[in-house]
Coordinates of C-alpha atoms and ligand atoms in Angstrom, one line a residue:
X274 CA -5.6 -20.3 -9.0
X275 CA -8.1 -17.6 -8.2
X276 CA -8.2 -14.3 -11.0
X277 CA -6.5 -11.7 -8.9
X278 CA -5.6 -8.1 -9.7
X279 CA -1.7 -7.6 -9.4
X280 CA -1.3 -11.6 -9.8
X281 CA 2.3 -12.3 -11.2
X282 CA 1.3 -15.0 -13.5
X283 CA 3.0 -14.0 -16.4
X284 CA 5.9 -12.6 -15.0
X285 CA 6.4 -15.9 -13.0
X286 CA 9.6 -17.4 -15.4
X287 CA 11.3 -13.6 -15.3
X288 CA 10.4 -13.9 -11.1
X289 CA 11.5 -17.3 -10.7
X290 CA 14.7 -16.8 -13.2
X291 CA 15.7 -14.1 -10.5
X292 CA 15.3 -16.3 -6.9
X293 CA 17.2 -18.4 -9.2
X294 CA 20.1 -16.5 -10.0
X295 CA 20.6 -15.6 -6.3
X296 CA 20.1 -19.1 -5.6
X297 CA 23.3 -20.2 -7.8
X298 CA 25.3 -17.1 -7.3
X299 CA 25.6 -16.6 -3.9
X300 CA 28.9 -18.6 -2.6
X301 CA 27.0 -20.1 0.8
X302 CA 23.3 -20.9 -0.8
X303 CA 24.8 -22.3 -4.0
X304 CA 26.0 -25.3 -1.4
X305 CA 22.5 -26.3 0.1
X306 CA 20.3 -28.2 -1.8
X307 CA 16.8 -25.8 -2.3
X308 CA 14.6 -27.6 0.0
X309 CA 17.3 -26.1 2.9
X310 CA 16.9 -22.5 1.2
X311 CA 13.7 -20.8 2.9
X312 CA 12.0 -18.0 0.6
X313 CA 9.6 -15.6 2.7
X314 CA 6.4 -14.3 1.0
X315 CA 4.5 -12.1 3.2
X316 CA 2.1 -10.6 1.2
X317 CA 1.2 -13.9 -1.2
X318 CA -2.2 -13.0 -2.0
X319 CA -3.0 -16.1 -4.6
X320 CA 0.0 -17.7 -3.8
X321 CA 1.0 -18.2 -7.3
X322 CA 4.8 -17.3 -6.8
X323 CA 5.2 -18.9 -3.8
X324 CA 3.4 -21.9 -5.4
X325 CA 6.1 -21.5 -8.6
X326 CA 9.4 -21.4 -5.8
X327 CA 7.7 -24.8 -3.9
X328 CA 7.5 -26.6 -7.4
X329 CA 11.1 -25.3 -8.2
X330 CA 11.9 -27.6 -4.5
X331 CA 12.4 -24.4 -1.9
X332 CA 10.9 -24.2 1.3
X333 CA 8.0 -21.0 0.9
X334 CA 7.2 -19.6 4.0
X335 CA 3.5 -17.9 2.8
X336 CA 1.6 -14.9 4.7
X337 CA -0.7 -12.4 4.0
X338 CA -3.5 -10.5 5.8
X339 CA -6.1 -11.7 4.7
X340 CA -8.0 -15.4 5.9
X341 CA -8.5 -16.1 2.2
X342 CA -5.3 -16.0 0.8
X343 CA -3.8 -17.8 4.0
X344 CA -6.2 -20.8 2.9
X345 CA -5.0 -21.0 -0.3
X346 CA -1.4 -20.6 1.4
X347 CA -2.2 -23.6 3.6
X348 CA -3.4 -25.7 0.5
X349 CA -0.8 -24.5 -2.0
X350 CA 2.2 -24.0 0.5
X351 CA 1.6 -25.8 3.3
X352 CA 0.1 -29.2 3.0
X353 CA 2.2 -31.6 1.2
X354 CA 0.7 -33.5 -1.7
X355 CA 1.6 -37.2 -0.5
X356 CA -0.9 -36.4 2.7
X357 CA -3.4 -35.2 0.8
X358 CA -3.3 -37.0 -2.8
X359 CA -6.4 -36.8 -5.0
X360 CA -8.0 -40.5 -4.3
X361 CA -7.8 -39.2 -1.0
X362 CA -9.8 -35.7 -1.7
X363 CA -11.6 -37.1 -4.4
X364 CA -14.1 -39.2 -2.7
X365 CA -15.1 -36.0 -0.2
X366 CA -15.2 -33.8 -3.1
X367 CA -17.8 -35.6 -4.7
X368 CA -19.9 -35.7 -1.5
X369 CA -19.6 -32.3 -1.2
X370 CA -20.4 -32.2 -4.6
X371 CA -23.7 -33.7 -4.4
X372 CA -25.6 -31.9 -1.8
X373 CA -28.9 -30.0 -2.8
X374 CA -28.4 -26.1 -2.8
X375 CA -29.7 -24.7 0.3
X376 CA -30.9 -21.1 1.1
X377 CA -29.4 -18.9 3.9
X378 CA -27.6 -15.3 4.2
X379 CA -24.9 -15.5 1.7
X380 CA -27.3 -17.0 -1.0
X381 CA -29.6 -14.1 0.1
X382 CA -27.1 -11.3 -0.1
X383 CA -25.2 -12.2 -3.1
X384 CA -27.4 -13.9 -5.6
X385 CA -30.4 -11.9 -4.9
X386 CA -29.4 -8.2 -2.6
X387 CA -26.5 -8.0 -4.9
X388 CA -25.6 -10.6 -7.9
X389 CA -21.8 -12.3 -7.6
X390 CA -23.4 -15.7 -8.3
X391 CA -27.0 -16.7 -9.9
X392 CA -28.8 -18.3 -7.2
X393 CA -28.3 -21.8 -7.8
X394 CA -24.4 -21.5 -7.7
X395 CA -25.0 -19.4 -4.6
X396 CA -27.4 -22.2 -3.5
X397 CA -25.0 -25.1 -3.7
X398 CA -21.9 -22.9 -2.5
X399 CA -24.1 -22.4 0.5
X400 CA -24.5 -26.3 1.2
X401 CA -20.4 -27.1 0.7
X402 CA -19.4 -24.5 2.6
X403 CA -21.5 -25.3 5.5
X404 CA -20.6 -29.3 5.7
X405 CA -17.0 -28.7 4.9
X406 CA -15.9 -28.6 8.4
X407 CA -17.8 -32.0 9.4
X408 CA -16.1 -33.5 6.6
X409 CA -12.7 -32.0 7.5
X410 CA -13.4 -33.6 10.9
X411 CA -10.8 -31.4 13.0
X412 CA -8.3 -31.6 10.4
X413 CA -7.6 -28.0 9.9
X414 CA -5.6 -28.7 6.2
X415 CA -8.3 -30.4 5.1
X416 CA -10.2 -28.1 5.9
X417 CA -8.1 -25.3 3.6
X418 CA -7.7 -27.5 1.0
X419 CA -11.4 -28.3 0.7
X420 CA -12.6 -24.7 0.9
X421 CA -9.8 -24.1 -1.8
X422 CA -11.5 -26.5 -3.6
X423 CA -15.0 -24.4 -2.9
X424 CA -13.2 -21.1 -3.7
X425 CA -12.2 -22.0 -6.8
X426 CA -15.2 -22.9 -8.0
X427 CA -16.7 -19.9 -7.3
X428 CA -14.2 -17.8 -8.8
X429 CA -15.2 -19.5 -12.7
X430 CA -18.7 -18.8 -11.9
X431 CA -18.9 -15.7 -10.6
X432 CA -20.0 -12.8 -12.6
X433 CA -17.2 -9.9 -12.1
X434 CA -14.9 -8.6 -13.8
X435 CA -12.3 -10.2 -11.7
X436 CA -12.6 -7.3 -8.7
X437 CA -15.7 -7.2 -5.8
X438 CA -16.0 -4.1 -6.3
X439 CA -19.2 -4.1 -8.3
X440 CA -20.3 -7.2 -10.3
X441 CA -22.0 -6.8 -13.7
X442 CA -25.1 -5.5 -15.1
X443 CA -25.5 -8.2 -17.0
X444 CA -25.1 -12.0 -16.4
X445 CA -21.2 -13.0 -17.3
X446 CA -21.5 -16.1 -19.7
X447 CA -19.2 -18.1 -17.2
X448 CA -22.0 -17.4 -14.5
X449 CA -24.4 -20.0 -15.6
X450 CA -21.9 -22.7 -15.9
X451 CA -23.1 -25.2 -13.1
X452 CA -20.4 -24.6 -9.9
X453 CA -17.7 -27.9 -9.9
X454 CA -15.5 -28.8 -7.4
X455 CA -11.9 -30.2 -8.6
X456 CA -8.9 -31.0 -6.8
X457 CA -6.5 -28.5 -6.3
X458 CA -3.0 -29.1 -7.4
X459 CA -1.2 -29.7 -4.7
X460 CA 2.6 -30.2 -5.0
X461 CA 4.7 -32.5 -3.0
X462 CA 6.9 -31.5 -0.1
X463 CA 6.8 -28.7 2.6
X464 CA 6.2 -25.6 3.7
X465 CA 4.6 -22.3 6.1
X466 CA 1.7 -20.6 5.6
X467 CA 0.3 -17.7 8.3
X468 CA -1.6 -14.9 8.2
X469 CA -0.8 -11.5 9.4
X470 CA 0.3 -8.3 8.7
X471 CA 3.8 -8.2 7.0
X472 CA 5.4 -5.3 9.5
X473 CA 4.3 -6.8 12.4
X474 CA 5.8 -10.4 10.8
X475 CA 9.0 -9.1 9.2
X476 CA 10.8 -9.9 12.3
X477 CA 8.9 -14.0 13.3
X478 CA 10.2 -15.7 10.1
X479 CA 14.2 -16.3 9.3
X480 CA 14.9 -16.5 5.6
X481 CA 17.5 -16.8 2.9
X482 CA 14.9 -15.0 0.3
X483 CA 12.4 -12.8 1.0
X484 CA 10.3 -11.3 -2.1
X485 CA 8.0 -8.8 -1.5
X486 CA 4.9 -7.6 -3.8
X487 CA 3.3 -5.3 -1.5
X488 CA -0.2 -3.0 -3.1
X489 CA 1.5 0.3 -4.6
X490 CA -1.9 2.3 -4.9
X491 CA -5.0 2.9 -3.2
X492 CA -7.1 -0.1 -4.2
X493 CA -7.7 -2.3 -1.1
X494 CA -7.3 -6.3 -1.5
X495 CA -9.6 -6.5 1.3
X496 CA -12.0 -4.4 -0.9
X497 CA -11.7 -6.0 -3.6
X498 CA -11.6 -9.2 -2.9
X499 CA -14.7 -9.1 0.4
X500 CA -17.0 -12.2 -1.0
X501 CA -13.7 -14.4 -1.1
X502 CA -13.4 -13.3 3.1
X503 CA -16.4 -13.9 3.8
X504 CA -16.4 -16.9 1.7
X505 CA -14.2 -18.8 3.8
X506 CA -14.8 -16.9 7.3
X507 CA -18.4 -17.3 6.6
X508 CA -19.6 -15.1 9.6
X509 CA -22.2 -13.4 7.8
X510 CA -20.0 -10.0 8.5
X511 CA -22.5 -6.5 8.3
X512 CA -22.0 -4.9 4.9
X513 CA -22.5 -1.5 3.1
X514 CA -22.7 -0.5 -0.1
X515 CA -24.4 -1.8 -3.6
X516 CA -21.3 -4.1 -3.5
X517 CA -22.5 -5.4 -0.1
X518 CA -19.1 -5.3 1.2
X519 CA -17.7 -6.2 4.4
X520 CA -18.1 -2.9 6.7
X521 CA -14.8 -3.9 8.5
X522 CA -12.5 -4.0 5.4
X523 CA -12.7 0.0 6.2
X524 CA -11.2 -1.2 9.0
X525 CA -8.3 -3.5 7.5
X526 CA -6.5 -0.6 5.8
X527 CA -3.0 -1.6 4.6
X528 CA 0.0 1.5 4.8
X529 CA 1.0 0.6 1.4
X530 CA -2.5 1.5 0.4
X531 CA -2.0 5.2 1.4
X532 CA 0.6 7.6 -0.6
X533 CA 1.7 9.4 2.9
X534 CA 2.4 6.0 4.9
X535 CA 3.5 3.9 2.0
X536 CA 7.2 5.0 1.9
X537 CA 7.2 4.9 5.7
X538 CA 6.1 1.3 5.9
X539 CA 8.2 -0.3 3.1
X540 CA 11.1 1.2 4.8
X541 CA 10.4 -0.2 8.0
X542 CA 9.9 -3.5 6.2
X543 CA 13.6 -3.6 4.2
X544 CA 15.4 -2.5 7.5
X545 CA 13.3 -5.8 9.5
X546 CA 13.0 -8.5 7.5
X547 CA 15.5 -11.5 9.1
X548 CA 16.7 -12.4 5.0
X549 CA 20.0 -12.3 3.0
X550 CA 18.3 -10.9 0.2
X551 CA 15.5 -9.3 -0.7
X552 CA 13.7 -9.0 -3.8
X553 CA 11.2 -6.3 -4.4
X554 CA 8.6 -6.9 -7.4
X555 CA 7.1 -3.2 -8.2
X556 CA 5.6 -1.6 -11.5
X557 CA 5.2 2.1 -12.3
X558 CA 1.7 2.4 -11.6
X559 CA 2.1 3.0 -8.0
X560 CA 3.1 6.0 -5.6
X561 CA 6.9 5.2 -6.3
X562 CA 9.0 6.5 -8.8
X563 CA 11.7 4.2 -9.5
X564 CA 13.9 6.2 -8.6
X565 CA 12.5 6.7 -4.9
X566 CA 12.3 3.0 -4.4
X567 CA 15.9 2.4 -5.7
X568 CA 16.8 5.3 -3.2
X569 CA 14.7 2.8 -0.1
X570 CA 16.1 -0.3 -1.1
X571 CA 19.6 1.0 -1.0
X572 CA 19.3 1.6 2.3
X573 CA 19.3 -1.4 2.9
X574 CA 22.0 -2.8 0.6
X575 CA 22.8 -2.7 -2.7
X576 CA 20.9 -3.4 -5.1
X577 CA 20.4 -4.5 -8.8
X578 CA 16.9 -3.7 -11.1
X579 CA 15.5 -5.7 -13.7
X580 CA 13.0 -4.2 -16.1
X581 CA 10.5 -5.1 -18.6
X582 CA 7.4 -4.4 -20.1
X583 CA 4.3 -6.1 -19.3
X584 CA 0.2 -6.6 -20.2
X585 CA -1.8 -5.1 -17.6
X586 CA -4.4 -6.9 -15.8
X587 CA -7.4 -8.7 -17.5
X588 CA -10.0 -6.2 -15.9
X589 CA -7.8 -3.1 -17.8
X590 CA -8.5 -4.8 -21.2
X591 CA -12.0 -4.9 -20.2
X592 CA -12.8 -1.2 -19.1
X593 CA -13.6 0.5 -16.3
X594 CA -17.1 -0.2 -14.3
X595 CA -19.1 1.5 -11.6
X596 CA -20.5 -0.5 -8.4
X597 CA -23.4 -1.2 -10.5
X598 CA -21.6 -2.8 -12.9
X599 CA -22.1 -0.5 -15.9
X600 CA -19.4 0.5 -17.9
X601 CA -18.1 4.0 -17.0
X602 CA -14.8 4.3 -19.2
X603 CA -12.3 3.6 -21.0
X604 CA -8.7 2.1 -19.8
X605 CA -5.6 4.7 -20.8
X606 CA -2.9 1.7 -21.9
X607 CA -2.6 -2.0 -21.7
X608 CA 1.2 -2.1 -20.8
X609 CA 2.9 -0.8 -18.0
X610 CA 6.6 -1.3 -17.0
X611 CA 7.3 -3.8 -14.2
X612 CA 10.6 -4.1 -12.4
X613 CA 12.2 -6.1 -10.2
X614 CA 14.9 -4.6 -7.3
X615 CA 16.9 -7.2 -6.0
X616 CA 18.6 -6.3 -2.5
X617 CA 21.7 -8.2 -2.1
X618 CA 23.7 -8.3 1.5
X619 CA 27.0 -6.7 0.0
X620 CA 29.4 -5.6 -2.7
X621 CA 30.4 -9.0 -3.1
X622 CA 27.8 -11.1 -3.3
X623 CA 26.0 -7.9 -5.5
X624 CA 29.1 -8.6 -8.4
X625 CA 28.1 -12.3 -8.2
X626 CA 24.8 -11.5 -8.8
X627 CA 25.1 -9.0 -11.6
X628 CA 27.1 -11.2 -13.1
X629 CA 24.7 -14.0 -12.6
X630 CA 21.7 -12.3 -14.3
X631 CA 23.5 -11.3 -17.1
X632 CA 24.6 -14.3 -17.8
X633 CA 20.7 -15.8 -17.8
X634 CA 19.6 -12.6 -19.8
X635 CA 16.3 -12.8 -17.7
X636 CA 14.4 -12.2 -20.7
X637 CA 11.5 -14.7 -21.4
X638 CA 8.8 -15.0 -23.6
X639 CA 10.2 -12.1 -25.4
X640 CA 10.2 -10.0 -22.9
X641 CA 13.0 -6.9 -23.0
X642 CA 14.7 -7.7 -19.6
X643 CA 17.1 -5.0 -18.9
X644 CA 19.8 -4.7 -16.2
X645 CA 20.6 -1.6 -14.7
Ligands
SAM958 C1 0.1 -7.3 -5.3 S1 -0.8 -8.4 -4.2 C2 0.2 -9.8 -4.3 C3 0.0 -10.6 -5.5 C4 0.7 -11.9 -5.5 N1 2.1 -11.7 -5.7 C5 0.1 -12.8 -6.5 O1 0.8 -13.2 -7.5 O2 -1.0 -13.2 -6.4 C6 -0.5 -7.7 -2.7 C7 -1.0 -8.5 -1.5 O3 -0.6 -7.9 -0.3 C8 -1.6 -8.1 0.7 N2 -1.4 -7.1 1.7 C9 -1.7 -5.7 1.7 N3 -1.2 -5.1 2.8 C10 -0.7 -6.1 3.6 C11 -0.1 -6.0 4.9 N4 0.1 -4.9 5.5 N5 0.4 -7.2 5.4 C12 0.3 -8.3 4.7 N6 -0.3 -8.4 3.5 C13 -0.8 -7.3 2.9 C14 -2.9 -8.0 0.0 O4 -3.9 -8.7 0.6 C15 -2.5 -8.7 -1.4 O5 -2.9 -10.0 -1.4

């Protein structure tokens, strides 16, 4: 899986132990086997949760805005391992893998203009990514999955500190490791990826589940993540900036980016979405109190909180850097609180619930889970 800011790697067990517990508490969902029990998760970004709920057997339906994340939701969601097994990818991998580097824009722009990969990565991710739709030959999920393959790669050479916002001064180590294509994990079974923005979505996808990690502050995934969307839409897009980013991410601006529109849009959202339950993850970083987002999601039902503290983001251990990749500061803490609201459809099936995640204790890895 890709680095991503906001990822919920670690808190994946407490996440999972959650879907869980609705899963086995809820009278109706408790008799379907989870393959029949359809989790929505429309802003997936790496797909890692979604990824987690396919490997515990339920059907993910994956969206986010942006093409990147919607390939790794049509390899990691979508496409079902026993179409796509590794002596099947394997053999195209390695002729991918063996084309000379070639120069063109993107080798131009962002080994040499601005420096995400030293120019023989850039070379060779250059080559790949232009044959990877002859090899797909029409086959538009082997198409994702290879460019998964590709973006993966990239992401252990690059040389950021995890965000396109600047890259660094200096050379990361991992930069001169030789780019290698490897088969992504796949898992077996089914599922629905799309790509789209979640308001104008809420209403196309019926679900059981629907868990929700929306942005909570100002810093734009399309932003931060440009190199990755240009990556795999490779239409050498006009850029600004030292960071060379895409001009139109000033254009893909989310609402729950901005402080004013935020509360607007998230409340919109809850009162849309097509599911039984809703589960909201959120940390107290953003332009909510928890408080204020308690107040939104019981509008919508009522609704339990989990909290717990957690290690902030790789990039926060690091420091802070300027586009130009120099160190500008130092970060305030390395633990924030996250939560998790979990909307339920009434009283009843609210008591089953509480009752349910008190029972688990939701507390992994030593985590202090507590239950409102
Ligand atoms: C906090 S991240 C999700 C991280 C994800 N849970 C993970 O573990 O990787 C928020 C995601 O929402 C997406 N996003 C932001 N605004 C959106 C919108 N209006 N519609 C759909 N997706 C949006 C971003 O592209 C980003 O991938």
């Amino acid at each position: 899986m890709i680095k991503y800011i906001g990822s919920k790697r670690a808190l994946i067990p407490w996440i999972g132990g959650g879907i869980r517990a609705i899963g086995e508490s809820d009278a109706e969902l408790s008799r379907r086997p989870h393959a029949e029990i359809r989790i929505l998760e429309p802003f997936a970004g790496s797909c890692r949760v979604g990824y987690e709920m396919k490997r515990q057997g339920f059907f993910v339906i994956a969206g986010d805005y942006l093409s990147f994340s919607y390939i790794l939701a049509r390899t990691f969601i979508e496409a079902d391992r026993r179409d796509y097994p590794p002596e099947r990818i394997w053999p195209i991998l390695q002729r991918l893998q063996a084309l000379p580097g070639e120069e063109d824009w993107f080798v131009q722009r962002y080994a040499c203009e601005a420096r995400y990969f030293q120019p023989a990565n850039a070379q060779k991710i250059a080559a790949i990514r232009k044959a990877i739709p002859t090899e797909a030959k029409g086959d538009s999920l082997l198409e994702a999955i290879l460019l998964t393959s590709l973006l993966l790669a990239a992401d252990k050479v690059d040389s950021t500190t995890g965000l396109q916002m600047a890259y660094l001064k200096e050379w990361a180590p991992r930069s001169y490791n030789p780019l290698t294509l490897e088969y992504p994990s796949l898992l077996p079974g089914k599922g629905l990826a799309y790509v789209g923005d979640a308001l104008e979505k809420a209403h196309t996808f019926a679900a059981d589940i629907a868990y929700l990690d929306p942005p909570y502050n100002q810093h734009s995934y399309a932003g931060n993540y440009h190199v990755w969307e240009t990556l795999v839409r490779y239409d050498n897009p006009p850029v600004y900036g030292v960071a060379v980013k895409r001009a139109d991410v000033r254009k893909l601006r989310s609402p729950f980016n901005s402080k004013k529109e935020a509360p607007r849009a998230l409340h919109r959202l809850l009162q849309a979405l097509q599911a039984r339950y809703v589960v909201l993850s959120f940390s107290d970083e953003g332009y909510f109190t928890p408080e204020e987002l308690l107040q939104l999601c019981n509008q919508r039902g009522p609704t339990l909180v989990l909290e717990r503290t957690h290690k902030r983001y790789i990039g926060a251990q690091i420091g802070i850097y300027n586009p130009r990749g120099e160190r500008v500061g130092q970060v305030s803490h390395t633990q924030n609180r996250e939560f998790l609201y979990v909307i339920a459809p009434d009283g009843h099936a609210y008591q089953g619930l509480q009752a349910a995640l008190q029972q688990k204790a939701l507390s992994p890895s030593g985590g202090q889970a507590k239950l409102f």
